[in-house]
Short mmCIF file of C-alpha atoms in Angstrom, two decimals:
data_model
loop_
_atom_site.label_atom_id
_atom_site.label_comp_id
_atom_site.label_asym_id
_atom_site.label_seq_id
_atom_site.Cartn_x
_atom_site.Cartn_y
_atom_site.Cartn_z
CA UNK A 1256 93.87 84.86 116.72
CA UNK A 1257 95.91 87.71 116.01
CA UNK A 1258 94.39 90.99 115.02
CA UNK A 1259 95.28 93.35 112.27
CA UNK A 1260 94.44 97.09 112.58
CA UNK A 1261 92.93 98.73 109.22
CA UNK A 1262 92.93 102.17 110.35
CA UNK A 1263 91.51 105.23 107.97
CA UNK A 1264 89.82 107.80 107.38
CA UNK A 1265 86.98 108.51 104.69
CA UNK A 1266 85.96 111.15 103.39
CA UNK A 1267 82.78 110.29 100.84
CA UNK A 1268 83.74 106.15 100.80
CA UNK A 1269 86.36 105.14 99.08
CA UNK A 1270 89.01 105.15 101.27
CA UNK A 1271 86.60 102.88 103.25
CA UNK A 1272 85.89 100.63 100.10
CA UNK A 1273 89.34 100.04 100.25
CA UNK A 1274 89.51 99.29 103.91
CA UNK A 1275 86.73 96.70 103.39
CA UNK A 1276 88.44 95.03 100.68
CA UNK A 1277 92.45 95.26 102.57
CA UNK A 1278 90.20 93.48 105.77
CA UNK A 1279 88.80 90.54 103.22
CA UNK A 1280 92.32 90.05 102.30
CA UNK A 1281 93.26 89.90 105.85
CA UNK A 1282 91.31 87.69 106.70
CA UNK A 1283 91.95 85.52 104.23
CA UNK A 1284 94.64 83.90 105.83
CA UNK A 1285 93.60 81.43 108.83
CA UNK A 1286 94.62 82.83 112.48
CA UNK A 1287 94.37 86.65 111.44
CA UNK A 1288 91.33 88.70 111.61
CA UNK A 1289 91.02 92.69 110.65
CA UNK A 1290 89.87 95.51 113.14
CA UNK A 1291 88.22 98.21 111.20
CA UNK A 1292 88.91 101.40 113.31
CA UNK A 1293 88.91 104.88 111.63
CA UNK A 1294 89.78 108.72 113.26
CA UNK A 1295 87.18 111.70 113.87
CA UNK A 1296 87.00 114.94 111.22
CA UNK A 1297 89.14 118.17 112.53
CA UNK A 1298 86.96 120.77 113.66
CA UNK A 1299 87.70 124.27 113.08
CA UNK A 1300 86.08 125.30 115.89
CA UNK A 1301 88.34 124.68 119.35
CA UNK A 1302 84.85 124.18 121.38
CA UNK A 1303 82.99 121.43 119.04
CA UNK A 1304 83.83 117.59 119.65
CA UNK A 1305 82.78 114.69 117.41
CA UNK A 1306 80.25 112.24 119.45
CA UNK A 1307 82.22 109.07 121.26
CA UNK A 1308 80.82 106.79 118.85
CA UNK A 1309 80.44 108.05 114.60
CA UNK A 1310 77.10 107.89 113.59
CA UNK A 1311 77.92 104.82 110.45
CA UNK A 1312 81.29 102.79 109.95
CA UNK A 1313 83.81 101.74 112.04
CA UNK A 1314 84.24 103.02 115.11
CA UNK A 1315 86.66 105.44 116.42
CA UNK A 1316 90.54 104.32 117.28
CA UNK A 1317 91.31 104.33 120.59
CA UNK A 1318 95.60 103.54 121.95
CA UNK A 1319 94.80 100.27 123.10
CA UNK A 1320 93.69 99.03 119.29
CA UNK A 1321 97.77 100.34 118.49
CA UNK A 1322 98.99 98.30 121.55
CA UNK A 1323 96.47 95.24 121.25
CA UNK A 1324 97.72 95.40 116.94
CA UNK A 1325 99.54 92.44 115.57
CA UNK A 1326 100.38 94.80 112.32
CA UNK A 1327 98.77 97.52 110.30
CA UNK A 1328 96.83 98.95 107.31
CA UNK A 1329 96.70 102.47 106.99
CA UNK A 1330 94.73 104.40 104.65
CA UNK A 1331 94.09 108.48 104.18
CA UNK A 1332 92.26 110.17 100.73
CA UNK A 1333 94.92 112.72 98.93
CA UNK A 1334 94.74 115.87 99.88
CA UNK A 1335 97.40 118.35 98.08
CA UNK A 1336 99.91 115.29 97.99
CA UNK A 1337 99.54 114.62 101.76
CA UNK A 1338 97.26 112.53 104.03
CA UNK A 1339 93.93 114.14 105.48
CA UNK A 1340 94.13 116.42 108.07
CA UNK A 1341 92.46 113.90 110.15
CA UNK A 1342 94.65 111.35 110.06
CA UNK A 1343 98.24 113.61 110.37
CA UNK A 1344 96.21 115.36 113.67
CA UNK A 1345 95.75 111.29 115.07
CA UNK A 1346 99.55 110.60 114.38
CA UNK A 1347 100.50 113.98 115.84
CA UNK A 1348 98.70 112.83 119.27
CA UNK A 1349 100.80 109.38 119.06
CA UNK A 1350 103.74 110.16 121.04
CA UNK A 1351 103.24 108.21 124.29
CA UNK A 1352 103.04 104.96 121.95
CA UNK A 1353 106.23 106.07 120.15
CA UNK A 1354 108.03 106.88 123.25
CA UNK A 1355 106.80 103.15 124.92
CA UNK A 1356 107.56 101.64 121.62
CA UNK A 1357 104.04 100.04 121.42
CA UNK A 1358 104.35 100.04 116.93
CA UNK A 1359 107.94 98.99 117.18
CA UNK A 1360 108.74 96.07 114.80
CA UNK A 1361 105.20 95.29 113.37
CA UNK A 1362 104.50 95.50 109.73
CA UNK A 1363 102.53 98.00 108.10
CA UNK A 1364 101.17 98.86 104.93
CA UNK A 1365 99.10 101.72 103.15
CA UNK A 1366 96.28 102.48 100.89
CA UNK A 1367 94.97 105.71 99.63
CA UNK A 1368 92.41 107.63 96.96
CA UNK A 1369 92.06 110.23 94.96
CA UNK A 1370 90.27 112.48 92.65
CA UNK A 1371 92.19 111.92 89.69
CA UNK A 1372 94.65 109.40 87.94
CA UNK A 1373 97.93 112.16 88.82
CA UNK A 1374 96.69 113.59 92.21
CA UNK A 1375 99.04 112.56 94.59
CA UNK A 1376 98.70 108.71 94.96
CA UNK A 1377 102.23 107.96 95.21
CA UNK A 1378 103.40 110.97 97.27
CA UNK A 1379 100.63 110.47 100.10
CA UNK A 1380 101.18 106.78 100.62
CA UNK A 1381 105.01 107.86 101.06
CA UNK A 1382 103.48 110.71 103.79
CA UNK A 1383 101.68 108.38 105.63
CA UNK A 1384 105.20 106.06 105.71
CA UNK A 1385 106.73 109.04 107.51
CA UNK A 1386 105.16 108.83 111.18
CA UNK A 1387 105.03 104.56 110.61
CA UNK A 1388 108.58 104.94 110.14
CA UNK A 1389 109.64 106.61 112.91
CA UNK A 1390 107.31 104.23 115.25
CA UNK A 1391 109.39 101.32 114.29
CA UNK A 1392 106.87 99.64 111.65
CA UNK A 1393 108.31 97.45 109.02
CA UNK A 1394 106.40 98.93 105.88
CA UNK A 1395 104.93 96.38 103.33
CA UNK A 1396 104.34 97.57 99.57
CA UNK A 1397 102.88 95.97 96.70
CA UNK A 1398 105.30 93.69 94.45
CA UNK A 1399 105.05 93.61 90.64
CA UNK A 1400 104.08 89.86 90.73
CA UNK A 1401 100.56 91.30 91.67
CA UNK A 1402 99.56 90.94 87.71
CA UNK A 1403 96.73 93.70 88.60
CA UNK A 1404 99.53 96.14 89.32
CA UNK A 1405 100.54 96.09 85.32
CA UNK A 1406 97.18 96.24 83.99
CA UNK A 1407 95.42 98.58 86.24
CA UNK A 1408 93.98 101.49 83.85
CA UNK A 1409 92.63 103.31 87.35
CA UNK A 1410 94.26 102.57 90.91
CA UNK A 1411 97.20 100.69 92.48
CA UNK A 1412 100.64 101.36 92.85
CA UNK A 1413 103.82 99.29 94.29
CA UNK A 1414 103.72 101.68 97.72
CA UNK A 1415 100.50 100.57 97.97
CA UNK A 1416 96.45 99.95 97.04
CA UNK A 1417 94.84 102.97 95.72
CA UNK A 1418 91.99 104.35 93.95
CA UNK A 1419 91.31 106.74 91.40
CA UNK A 1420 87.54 108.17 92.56
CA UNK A 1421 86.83 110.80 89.61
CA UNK A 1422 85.56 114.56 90.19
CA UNK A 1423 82.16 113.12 91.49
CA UNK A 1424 84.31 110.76 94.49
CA UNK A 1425 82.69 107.20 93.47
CA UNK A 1426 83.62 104.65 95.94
CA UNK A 1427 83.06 102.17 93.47
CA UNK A 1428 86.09 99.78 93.28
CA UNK A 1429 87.62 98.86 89.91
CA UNK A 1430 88.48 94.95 89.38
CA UNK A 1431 92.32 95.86 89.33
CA UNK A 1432 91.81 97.86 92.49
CA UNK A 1433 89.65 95.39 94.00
CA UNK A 1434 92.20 92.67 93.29
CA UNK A 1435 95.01 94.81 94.71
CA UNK A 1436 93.37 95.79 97.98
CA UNK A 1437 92.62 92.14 98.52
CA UNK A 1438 96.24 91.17 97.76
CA UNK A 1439 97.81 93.97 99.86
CA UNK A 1440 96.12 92.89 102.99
CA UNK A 1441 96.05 89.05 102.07
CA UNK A 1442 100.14 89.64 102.03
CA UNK A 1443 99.89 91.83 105.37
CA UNK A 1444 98.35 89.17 107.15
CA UNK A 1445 100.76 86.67 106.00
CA UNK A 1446 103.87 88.37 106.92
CA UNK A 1447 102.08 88.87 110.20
CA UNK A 1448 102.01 85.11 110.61
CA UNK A 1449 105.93 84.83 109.80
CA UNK A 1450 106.39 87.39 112.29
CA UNK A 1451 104.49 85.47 115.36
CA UNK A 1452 106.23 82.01 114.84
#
């Protein structure tokens, strides 16, 4: 069975809702199954440290989910056009695996929300590219023969699944994005077959 980590970071659920619905499309396909793993919040203050285990969700990354990783599913909420703090601080702290090579040649795709319809989608997904990139990954977007990806009124873009939460951050899923989530890590998991023949 080969083992797909969805890796994020949530900040009031729908970057998880997302995750959830990338990991039903993983494991769509026979032979592949989805770890849910997500990263701790940044503290401002040097001395406080987030408890081993979160208190609800997945739990927290650790470098042998990277190494034990068939491929990859990323996701971050927008923040000024950029991942979350959260997530950048995890890559930051990556460099032994980059060094060793541990991402190199695995495929990888991301997902992301936001507030509102223009607040960063795009741009963020291509941040989050940035550190996959220079560990080797083979990114995988979202092509146009996803029918969703042309009617979608809310989330979803060819970089990747997305969704638009509102000013009042509901996780709620639209259809489109729903479909799109699913597809993204339904097509994940298949390339990660190709890869392992």
């Amino acid at each position: 069975m080969r083992e797909v980590l969805v890796l994020y970071y949530s900040h009031r659920g729908s970057v998880r809702a997302l995750a959830q619905q990338i990991a039903r499309g993983i494991e769509s396909i026979d032979g592949v199954s989805a770890r849910l793993r997500t990263v701790p919040k940044v503290s401002t203050v040097c001395t406080v440290s987030a408890p081993e285990i979160p208190a609800a969700g997945a739990p927290y990354v650790e470098a042998a989910d990277l190494a034990q990783c068939a491929g990859l599913a990323l996701g971050s909420p927008t923040r000024f056009g950029n991942m979350a703090a959260p997530m950048k601080y995890f890559w930051d702290g990556t460099a032994a695996e980059w060094s060793a090579g541990t991402l190199a040649g695995k495929p990888a795709c991301v997902f992301t929300s936001t507030a509102s319809a223009h607040g960063g989608q795009e741009s963020t997904l291509l941040s989050m590219m940035l550190p996959l990139f220079h560990h080797g990954m083979l990114l995988v977007g979202l092509p146009y023969g996803e029918t969703a990806l042309s009617s979608t009124r809310s989330g979803g873009t060819p970089y990747g699944a997305s969704h638009v939460a509102g000013a009042e951050g509901n996780p709620t899923l639209s259809d489109e994005e729903r479909q799109l989530a699913f597809a993204q890590g339904r097509r994940l998991a298949t390339i990660v077959m190709q890869f392992s023949r």
